[in-house]
mmCIF file of C-alpha atoms in Angstrom:
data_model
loop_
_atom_site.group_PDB
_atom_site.id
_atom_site.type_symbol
_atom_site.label_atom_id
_atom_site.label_comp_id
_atom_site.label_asym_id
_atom_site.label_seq_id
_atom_site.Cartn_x
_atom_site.Cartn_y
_atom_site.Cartn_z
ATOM 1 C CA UNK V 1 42.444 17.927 42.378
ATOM 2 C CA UNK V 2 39.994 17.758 38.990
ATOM 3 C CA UNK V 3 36.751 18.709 39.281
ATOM 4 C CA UNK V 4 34.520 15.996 39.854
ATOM 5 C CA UNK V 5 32.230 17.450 37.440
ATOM 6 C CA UNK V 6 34.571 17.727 34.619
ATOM 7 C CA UNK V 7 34.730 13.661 34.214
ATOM 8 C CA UNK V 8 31.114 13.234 34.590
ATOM 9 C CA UNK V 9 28.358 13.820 32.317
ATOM 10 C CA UNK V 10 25.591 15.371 33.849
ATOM 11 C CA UNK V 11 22.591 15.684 32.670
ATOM 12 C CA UNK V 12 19.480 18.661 33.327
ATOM 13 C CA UNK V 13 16.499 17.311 32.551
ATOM 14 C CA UNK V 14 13.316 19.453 32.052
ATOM 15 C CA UNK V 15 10.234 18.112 31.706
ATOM 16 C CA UNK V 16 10.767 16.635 28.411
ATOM 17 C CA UNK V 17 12.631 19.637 26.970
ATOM 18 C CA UNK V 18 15.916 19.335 26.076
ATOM 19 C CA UNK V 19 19.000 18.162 27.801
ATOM 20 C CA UNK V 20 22.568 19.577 27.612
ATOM 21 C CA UNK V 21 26.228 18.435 28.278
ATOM 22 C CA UNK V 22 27.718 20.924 30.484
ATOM 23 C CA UNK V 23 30.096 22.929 28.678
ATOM 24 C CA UNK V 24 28.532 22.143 25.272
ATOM 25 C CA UNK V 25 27.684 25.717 24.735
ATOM 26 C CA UNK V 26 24.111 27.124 23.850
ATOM 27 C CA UNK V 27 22.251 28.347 20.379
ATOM 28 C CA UNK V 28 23.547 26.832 17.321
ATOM 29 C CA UNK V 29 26.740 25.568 18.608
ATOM 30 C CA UNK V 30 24.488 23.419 21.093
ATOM 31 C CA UNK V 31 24.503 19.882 20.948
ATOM 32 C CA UNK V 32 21.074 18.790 22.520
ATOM 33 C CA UNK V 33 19.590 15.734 23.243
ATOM 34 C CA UNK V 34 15.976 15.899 23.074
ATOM 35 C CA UNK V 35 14.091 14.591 25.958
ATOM 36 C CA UNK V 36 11.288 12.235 25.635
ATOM 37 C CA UNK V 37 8.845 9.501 27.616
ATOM 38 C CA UNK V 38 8.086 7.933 24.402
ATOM 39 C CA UNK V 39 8.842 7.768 20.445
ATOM 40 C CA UNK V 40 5.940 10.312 19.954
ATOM 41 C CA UNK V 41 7.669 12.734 21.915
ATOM 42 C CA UNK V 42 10.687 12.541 19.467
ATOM 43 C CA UNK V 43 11.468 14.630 15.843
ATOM 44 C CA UNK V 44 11.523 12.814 12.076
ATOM 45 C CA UNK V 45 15.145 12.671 12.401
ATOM 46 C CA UNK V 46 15.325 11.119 15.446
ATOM 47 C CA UNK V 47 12.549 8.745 15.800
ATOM 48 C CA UNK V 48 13.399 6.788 18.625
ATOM 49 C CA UNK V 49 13.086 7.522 22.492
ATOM 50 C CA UNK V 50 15.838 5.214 24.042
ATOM 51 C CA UNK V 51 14.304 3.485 27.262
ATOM 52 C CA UNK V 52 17.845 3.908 29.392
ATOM 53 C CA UNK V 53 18.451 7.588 28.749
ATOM 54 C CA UNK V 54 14.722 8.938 27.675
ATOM 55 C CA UNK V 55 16.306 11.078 24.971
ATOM 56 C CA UNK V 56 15.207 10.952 21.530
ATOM 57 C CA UNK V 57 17.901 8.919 18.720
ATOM 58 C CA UNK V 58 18.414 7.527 15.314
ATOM 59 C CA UNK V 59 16.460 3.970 14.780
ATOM 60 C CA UNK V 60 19.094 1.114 14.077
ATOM 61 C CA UNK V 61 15.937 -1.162 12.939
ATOM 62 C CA UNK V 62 12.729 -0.975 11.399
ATOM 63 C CA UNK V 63 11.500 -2.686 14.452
ATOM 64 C CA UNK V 64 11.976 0.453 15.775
ATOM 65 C CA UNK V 65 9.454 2.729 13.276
ATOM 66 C CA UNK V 66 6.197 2.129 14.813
ATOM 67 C CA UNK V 67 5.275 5.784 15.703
ATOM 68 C CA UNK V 68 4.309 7.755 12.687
ATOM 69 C CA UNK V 69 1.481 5.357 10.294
ATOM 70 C CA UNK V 70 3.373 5.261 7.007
ATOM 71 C CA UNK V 71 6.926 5.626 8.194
ATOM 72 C CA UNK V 72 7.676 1.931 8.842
ATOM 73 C CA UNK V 73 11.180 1.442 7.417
ATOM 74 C CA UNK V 74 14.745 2.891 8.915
ATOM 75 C CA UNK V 75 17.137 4.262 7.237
ATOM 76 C CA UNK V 76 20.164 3.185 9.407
ATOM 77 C CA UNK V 77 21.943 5.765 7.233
ATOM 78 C CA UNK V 78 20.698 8.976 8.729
ATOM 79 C CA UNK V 79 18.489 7.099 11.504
ATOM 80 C CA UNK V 80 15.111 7.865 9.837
ATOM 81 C CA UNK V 81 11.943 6.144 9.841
ATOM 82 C CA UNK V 82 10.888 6.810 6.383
ATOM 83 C CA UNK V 83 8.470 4.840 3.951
ATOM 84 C CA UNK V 84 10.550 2.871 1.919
ATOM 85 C CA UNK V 85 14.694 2.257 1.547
ATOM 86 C CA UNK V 86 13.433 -0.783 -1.239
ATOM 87 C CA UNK V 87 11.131 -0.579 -4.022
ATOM 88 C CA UNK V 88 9.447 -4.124 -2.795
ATOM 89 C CA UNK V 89 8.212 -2.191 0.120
ATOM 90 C CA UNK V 90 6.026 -0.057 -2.383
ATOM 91 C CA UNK V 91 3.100 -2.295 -3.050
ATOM 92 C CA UNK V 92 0.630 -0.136 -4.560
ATOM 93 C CA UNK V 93 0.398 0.212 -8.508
ATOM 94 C CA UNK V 94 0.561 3.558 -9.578
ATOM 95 C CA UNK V 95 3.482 4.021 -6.525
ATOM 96 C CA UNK V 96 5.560 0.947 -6.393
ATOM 97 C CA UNK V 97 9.030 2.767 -6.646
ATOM 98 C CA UNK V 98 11.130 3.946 -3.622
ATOM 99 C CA UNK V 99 12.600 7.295 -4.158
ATOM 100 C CA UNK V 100 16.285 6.972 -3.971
ATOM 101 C CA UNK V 101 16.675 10.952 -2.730
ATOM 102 C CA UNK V 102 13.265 11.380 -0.292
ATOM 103 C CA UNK V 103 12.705 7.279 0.358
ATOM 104 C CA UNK V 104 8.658 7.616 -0.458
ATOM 105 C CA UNK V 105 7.027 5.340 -3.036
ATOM 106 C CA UNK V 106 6.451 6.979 -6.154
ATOM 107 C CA UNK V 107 5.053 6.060 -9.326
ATOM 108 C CA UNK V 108 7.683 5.086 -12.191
ATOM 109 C CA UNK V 109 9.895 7.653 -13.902
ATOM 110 C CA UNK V 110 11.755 5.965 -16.402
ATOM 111 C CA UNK V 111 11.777 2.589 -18.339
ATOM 112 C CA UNK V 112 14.836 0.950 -16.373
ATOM 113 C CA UNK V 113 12.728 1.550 -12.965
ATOM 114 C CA UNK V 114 10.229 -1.604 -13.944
ATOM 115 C CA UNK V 115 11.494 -5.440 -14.059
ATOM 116 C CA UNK V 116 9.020 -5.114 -17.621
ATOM 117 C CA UNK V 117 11.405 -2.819 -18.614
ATOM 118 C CA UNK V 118 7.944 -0.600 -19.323
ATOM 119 C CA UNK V 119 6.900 2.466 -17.638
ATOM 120 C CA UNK V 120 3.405 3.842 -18.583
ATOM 121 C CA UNK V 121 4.463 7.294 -18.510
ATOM 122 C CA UNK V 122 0.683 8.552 -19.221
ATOM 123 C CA UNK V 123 0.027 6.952 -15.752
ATOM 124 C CA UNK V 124 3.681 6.505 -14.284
ATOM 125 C CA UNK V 125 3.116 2.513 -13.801
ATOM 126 C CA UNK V 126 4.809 -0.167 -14.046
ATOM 127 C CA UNK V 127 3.431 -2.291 -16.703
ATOM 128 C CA UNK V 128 2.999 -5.913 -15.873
ATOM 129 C CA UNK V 129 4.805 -7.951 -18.420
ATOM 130 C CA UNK V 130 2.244 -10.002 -19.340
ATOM 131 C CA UNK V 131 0.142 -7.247 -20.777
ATOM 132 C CA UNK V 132 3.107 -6.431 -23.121
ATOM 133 C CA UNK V 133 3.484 -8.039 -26.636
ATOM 134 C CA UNK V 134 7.627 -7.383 -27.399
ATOM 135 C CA UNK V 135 9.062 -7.104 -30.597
ATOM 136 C CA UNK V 136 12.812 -8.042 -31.112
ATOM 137 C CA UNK V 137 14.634 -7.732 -34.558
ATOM 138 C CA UNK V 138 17.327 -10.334 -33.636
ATOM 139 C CA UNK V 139 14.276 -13.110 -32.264
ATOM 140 C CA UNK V 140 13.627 -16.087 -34.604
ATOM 141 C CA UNK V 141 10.247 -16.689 -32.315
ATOM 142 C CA UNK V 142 7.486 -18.423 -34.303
ATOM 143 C CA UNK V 143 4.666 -18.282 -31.278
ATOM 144 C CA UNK V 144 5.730 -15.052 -30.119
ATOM 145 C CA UNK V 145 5.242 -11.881 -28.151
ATOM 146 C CA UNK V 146 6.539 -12.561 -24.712
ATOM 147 C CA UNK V 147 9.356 -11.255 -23.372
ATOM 148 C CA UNK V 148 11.301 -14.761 -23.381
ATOM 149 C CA UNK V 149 10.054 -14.771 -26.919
ATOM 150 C CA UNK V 150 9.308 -11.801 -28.571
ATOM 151 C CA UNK V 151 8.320 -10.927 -31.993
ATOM 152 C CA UNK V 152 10.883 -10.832 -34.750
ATOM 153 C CA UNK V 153 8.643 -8.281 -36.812
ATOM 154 C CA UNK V 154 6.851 -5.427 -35.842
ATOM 155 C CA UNK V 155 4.252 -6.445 -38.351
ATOM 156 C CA UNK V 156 4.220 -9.908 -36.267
ATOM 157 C CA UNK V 157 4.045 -7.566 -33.159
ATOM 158 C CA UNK V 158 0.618 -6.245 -34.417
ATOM 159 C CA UNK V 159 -0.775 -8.995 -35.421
ATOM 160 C CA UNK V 160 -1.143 -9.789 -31.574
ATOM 161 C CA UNK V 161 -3.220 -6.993 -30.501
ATOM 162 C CA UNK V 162 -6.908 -7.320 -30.052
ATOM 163 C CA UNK V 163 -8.928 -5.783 -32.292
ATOM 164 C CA UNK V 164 -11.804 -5.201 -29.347
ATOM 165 C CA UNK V 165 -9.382 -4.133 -26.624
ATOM 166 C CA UNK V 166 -10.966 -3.452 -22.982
ATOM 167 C CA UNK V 167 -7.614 -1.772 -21.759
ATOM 168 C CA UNK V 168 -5.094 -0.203 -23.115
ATOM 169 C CA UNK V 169 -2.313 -2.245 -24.446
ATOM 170 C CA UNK V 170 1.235 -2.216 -25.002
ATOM 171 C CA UNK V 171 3.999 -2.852 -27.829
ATOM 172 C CA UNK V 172 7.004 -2.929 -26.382
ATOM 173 C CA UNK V 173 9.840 -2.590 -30.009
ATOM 174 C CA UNK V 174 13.523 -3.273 -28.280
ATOM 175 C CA UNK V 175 16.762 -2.554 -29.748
ATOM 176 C CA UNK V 176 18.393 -5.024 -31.787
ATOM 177 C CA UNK V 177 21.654 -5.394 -34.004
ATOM 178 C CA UNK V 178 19.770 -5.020 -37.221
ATOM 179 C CA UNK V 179 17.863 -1.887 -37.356
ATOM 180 C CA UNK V 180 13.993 -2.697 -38.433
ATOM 181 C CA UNK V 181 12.834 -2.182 -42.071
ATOM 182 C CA UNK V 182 8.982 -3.231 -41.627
ATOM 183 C CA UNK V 183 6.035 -0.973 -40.622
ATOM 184 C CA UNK V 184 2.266 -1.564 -40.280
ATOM 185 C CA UNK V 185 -1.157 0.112 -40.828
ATOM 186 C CA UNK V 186 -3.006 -1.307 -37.723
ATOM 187 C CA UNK V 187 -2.213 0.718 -34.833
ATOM 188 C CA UNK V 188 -5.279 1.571 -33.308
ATOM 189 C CA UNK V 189 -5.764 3.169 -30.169
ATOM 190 C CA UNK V 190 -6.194 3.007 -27.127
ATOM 191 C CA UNK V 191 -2.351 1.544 -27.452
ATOM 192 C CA UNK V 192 1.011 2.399 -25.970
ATOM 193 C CA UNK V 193 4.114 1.598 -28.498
ATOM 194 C CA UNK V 194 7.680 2.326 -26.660
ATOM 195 C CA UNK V 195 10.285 2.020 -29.585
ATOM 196 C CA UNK V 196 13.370 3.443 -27.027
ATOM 197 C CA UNK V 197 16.541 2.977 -28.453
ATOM 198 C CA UNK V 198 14.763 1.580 -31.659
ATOM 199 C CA UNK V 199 16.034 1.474 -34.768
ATOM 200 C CA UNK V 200 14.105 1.518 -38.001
ATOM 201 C CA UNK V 201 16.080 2.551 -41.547
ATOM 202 C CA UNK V 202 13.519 1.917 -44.559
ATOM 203 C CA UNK V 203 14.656 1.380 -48.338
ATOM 204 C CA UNK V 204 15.061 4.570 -50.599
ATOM 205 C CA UNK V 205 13.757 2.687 -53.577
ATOM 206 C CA UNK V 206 9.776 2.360 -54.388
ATOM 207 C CA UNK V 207 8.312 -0.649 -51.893
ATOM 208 C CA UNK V 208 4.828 -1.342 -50.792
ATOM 209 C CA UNK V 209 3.899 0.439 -47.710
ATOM 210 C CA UNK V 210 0.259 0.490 -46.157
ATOM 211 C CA UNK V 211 -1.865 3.594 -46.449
ATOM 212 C CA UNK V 212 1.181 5.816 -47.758
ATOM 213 C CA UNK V 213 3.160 5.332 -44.786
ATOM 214 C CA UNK V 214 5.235 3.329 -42.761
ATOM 215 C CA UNK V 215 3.085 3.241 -39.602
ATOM 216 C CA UNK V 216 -0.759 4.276 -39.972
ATOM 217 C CA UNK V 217 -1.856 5.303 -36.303
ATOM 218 C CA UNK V 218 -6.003 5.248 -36.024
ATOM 219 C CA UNK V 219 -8.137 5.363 -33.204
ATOM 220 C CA UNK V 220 -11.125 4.130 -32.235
ATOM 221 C CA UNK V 221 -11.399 3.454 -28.320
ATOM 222 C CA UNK V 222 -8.860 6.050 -26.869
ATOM 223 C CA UNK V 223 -5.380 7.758 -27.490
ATOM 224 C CA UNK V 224 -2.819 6.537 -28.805
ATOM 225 C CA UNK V 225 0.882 7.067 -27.515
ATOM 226 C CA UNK V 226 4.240 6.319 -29.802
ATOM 227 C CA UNK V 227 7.498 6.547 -27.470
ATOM 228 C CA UNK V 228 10.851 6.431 -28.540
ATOM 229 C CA UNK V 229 12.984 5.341 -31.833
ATOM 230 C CA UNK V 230 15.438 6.806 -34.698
ATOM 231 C CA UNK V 231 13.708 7.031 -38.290
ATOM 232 C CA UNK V 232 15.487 7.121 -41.052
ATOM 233 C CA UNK V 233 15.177 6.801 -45.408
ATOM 234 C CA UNK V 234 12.295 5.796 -46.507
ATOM 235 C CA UNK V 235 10.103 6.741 -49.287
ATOM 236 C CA UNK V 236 7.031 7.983 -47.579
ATOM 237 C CA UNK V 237 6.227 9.450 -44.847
ATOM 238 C CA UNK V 238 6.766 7.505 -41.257
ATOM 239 C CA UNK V 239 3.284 8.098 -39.590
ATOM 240 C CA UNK V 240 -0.052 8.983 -40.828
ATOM 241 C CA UNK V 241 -2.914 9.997 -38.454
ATOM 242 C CA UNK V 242 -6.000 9.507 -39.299
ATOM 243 C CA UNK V 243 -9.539 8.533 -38.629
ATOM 244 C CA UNK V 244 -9.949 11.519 -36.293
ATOM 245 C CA UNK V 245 -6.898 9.773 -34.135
ATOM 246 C CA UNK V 246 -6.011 11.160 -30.590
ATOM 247 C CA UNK V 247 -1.896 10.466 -30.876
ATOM 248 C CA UNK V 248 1.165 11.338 -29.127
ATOM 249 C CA UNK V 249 4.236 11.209 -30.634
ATOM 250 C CA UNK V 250 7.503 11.782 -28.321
ATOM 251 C CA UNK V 251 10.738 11.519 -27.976
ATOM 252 C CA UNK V 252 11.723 10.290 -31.516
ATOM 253 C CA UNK V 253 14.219 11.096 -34.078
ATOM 254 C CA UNK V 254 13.330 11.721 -37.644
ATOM 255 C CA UNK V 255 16.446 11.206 -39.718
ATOM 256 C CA UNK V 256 17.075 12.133 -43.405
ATOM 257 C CA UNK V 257 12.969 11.055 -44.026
ATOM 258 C CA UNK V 258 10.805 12.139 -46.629
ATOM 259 C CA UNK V 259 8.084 13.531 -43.923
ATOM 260 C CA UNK V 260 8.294 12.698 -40.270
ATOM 261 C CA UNK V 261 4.245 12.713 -39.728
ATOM 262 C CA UNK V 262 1.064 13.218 -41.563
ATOM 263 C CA UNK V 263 -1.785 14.773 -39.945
ATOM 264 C CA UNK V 264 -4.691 13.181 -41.857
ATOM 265 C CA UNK V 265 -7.619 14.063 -39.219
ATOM 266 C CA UNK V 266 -7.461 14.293 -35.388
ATOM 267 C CA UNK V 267 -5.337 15.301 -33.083
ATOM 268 C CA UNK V 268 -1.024 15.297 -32.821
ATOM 269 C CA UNK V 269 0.804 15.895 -30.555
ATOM 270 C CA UNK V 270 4.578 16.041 -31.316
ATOM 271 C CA UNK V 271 6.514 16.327 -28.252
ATOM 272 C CA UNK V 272 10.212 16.581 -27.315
ATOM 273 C CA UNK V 273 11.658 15.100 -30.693
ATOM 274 C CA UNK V 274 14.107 16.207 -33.224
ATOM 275 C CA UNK V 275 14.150 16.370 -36.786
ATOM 276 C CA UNK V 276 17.077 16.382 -39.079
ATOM 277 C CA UNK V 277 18.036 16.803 -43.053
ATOM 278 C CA UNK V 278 14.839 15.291 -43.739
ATOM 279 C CA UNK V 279 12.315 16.892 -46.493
ATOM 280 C CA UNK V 280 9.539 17.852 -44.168
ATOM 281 C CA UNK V 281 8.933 17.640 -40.809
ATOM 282 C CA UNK V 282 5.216 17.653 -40.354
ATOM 283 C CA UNK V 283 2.081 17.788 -42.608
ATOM 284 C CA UNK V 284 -1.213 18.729 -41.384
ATOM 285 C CA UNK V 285 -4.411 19.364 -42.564
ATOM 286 C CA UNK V 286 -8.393 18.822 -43.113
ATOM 287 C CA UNK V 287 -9.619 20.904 -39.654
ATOM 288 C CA UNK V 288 -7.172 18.802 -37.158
ATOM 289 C CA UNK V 289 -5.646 20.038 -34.315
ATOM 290 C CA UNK V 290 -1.744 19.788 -33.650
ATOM 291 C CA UNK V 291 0.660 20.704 -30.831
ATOM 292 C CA UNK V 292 4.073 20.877 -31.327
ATOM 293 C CA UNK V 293 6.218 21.521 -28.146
ATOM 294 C CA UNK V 294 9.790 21.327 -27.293
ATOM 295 C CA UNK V 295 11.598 19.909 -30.520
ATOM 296 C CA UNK V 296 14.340 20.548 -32.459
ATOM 297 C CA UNK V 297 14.498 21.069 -36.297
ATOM 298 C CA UNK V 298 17.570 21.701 -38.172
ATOM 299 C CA UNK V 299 19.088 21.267 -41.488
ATOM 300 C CA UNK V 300 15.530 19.610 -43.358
ATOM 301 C CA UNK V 301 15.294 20.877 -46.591
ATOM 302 C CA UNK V 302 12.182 21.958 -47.692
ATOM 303 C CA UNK V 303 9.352 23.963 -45.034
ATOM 304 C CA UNK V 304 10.216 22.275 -41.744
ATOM 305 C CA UNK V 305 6.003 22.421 -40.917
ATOM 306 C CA UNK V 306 3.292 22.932 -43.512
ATOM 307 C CA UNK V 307 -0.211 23.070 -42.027
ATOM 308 C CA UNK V 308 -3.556 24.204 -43.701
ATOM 309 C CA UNK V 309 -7.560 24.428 -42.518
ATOM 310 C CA UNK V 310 -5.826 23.508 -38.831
ATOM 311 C CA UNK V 311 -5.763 24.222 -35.163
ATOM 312 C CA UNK V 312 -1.945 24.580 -34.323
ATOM 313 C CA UNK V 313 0.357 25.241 -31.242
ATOM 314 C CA UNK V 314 3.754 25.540 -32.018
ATOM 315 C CA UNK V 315 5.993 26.985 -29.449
ATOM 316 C CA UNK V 316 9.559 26.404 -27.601
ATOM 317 C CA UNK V 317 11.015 24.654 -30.503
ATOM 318 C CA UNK V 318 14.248 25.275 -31.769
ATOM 319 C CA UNK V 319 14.410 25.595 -35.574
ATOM 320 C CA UNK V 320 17.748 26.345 -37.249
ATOM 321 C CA UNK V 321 19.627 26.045 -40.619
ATOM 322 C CA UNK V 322 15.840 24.776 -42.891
ATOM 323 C CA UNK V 323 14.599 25.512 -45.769
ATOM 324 C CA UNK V 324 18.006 26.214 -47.403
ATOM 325 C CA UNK V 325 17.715 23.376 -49.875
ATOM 326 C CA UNK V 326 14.796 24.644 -51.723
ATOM 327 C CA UNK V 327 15.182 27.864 -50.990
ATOM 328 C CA UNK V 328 12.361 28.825 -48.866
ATOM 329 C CA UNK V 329 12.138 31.467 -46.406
ATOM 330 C CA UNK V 330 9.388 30.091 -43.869
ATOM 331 C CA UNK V 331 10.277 27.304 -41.809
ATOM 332 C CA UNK V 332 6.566 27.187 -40.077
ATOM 333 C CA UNK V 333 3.774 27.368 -43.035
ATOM 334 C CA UNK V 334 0.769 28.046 -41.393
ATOM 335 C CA UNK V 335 -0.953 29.028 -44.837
ATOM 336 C CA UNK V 336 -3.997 31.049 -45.391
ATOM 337 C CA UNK V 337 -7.145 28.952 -43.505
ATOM 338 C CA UNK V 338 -5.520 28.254 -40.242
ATOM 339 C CA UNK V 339 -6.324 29.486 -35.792
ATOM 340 C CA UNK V 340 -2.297 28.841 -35.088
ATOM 341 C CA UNK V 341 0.069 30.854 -32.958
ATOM 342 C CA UNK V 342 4.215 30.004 -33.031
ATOM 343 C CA UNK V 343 6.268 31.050 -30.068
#
C-alpha cells in the first residue's frame, strides 16, 4: 500500500518561518514557501501573503501592491510590486520615465524617451513642447515654430526667441532632406539648441555671414548648450564665442570646415565630438577658459588646437593622422602665455 504521506502535501508551519514540502530537500536545493499573517511579513519578490495558504507569492495585480509606500504597480512578469511598468505612472518632472531594466521613474536619458522628442540633458527632463520653437528644412511654415509647424530656417527659428528670457529656452533643428545652409548671430544664452541628426553644409565661395561665423553664441543670462549636428564647408568658422559666453558644445561633427569653434572670450566646453579633414579644430584666446574632453581629431590639416593667453583642459581625446598637410609637428598649440595641461 502507498504511503499516505507520499500523495499529500503537508505542510510544517513555524511561526511565520518558512514552510517546506516534504522531500523537497534543505539549503539551496530547498524550495520554501515563506510563511506570513500579512503582506508585510512577505520579501520584494514576493509581495503578497495569500489569505488561503498564509505563505508569501507573486502579485497578479496592482490591487495587490499596497504594502511598501512607493511600490504600487506589479509586475505580473516576475510578481513584483515595483514603482512603475509605464512611463504615465511617473508623474513628477525631472522623473517621469519608467526604467525598462529596474521599473523606477527616472529622469530622461535620451531624446526618443520624450513625446517632444526633447530631453534637457543638463536637467534630464522632458521638455514640454510648447516651450520648444522647431526648425525644419523641408517646412514651408509662414507663422511658425511649433512642432505641427516648424520653422523652415534656422534664422526664422531665432527670430522667435525672446530677447528678455525668464527660463531657459529651447531650439529644437530636426533633420530634413536638404541639409541647412543658413546660420545666425543671435544665440544668446541661457538657451538649449539640439541639432541631432542635423545637417548643415555651407557654400565654399565668399557669402555674408554674421560676426565671422556661421553661428555667434553670446550670453547674457546663463549658459548656453549646442547638442548635436554634422558641419561641413564653409568659409569661416562654424561658432564664435564671445561676450564672456558660458557654452557647451557636444556631440557634433565638424566636417572638412575651415575652424570648428572660435573662442572669442568665456568659457567652451567641447565635449564628445569629432573633427575631421578640416583646417583647424579649435581657436582660443584673450584669457578664456576651455575644456576639451573626449573627442576625436583626425586627418585636419593644419594644428588640430591653437590656444594663446588661455585656461585649457585637454585630455582623453584621441588625435591621429593632423597636421600632415602643412607640415606641422604639434597637433595641441598651447603657445607661450597659457595655464593648460593635455592628457
Amino acid at each position: 500500500m502507498r504511503p499516505l504521506f507520499s500523495s499529500m502535501l503537508i505542510l510544517a508551519l513555524v511561526g511565520c518561518g518558512t514552510v517546506t514540502e516534504p522531500g523537497s530537500g534543505s539549503g539551496a536545493d530547498a524550495s520554501p514557501f515563506i510563511a506570513c499573517d500579512t503582506d508585510s511579513d512577505c520579501p520584494a519578490d514576493e509581495p503578497v501573503c495569500d489569505d488561503m495558504s498564509k505563505t508569501c507569492r507573486g502579485c497578479t495585480a496592482s490591487s495587490e501592491c499596497t504594502a511598501s509606500p512607493g511600490l504600487s504597480e506589479c509586475h505580473v512578469d516576475t510578481g513584483s510590486c515595483v514603482q512603475c511598468t509605464e512611463s504615465n505612472q511617473c508623474t513628477a518632472s525631472t522623473s517621469n520615465i519608467c526604467d525598462a531594466e529596474t521599473f523606477q521613474c527616472r529622469g530622461c536619458q535620451t531624446h526618443d524617451e520624450c513625446a517632444s522628442n526633447f530631453c534637457d540633458t543638463d536637467t534630464s527632463t522632458c521638455v514640454d513642447a510648447d516651450d520648444i520653437i522647431y526648425v525644419d528644412g523641408d517646412s514651408n511654415a509662414n507663422m511658425c515654430g511649433t512642432m505641427a509647424a516648424p520653422c523652415p530656417t534656422v534664422a526664422d527659428g531665432v527670430a522667435k526667441l525672446s530677447v528678455s528670457p525668464t527660463k531657459r529656452q529651447y531650439i529644437r533643428i530636426l533633420p530634413s532632406a536638404t541639409p541647412y545652409s543658413d546660420g545666425s548671430a543671435g544665440f544668446i544664452g541661457n538657451l538649449y539648441v539640439l541639432a541631432d541628426g542635423a545637417e548643415f553644409e555651407f557654400p565654399t565661395m565668399p557669402m555674408t555671414v554674421p560676426d565671422s561665423a556661421y553661428f555667434g553664441l553670446t550670453n547674457t543670462n546663463g549658459p548656453f548648450i549646442w547638442d548635436g549636428g554634422t558641419y561641413s564647408q564653409g568659409v569661416v568658422q562654424i561658432f564664435d564665442i564671445g561676450n564672456n559666453a558660458n557654452a557647451i558644445i557636444k556631440n557634433v561633427t565638424f566636417d572638412s570646415v575651415p575652424n570648428g569653434a572660435n573662442l572669442i572670450s568665456g568659457r567652451l566646453a567641447l565635449l564628445d565630438s569629432e573633427c575631421r579633414g578640416s583646417v583647424t579644430c579649435i581657436r582660443a584666446g584673450n584669457a578664456s577658459n576651455l575644456r576639451v574632453e573626449r573627442n576625436r581629431f583626425f586627418g585636419n590639416r593644419d594644428t588640430t588646437i591653437s590656444v594663446d593667453e588661455t585656461n585649457a583642459r585637454i585630455r582623453n581625446n584621441l588625435f591621429v593622422g593632423n597636421g600632415l598637410e602643412f607640415g606641422y609637428t604639434r597637433t595641441v598649440d598651447l603657445g607661450a602665455s597659457n595655464n593648460g595641461t593635455v592628457q
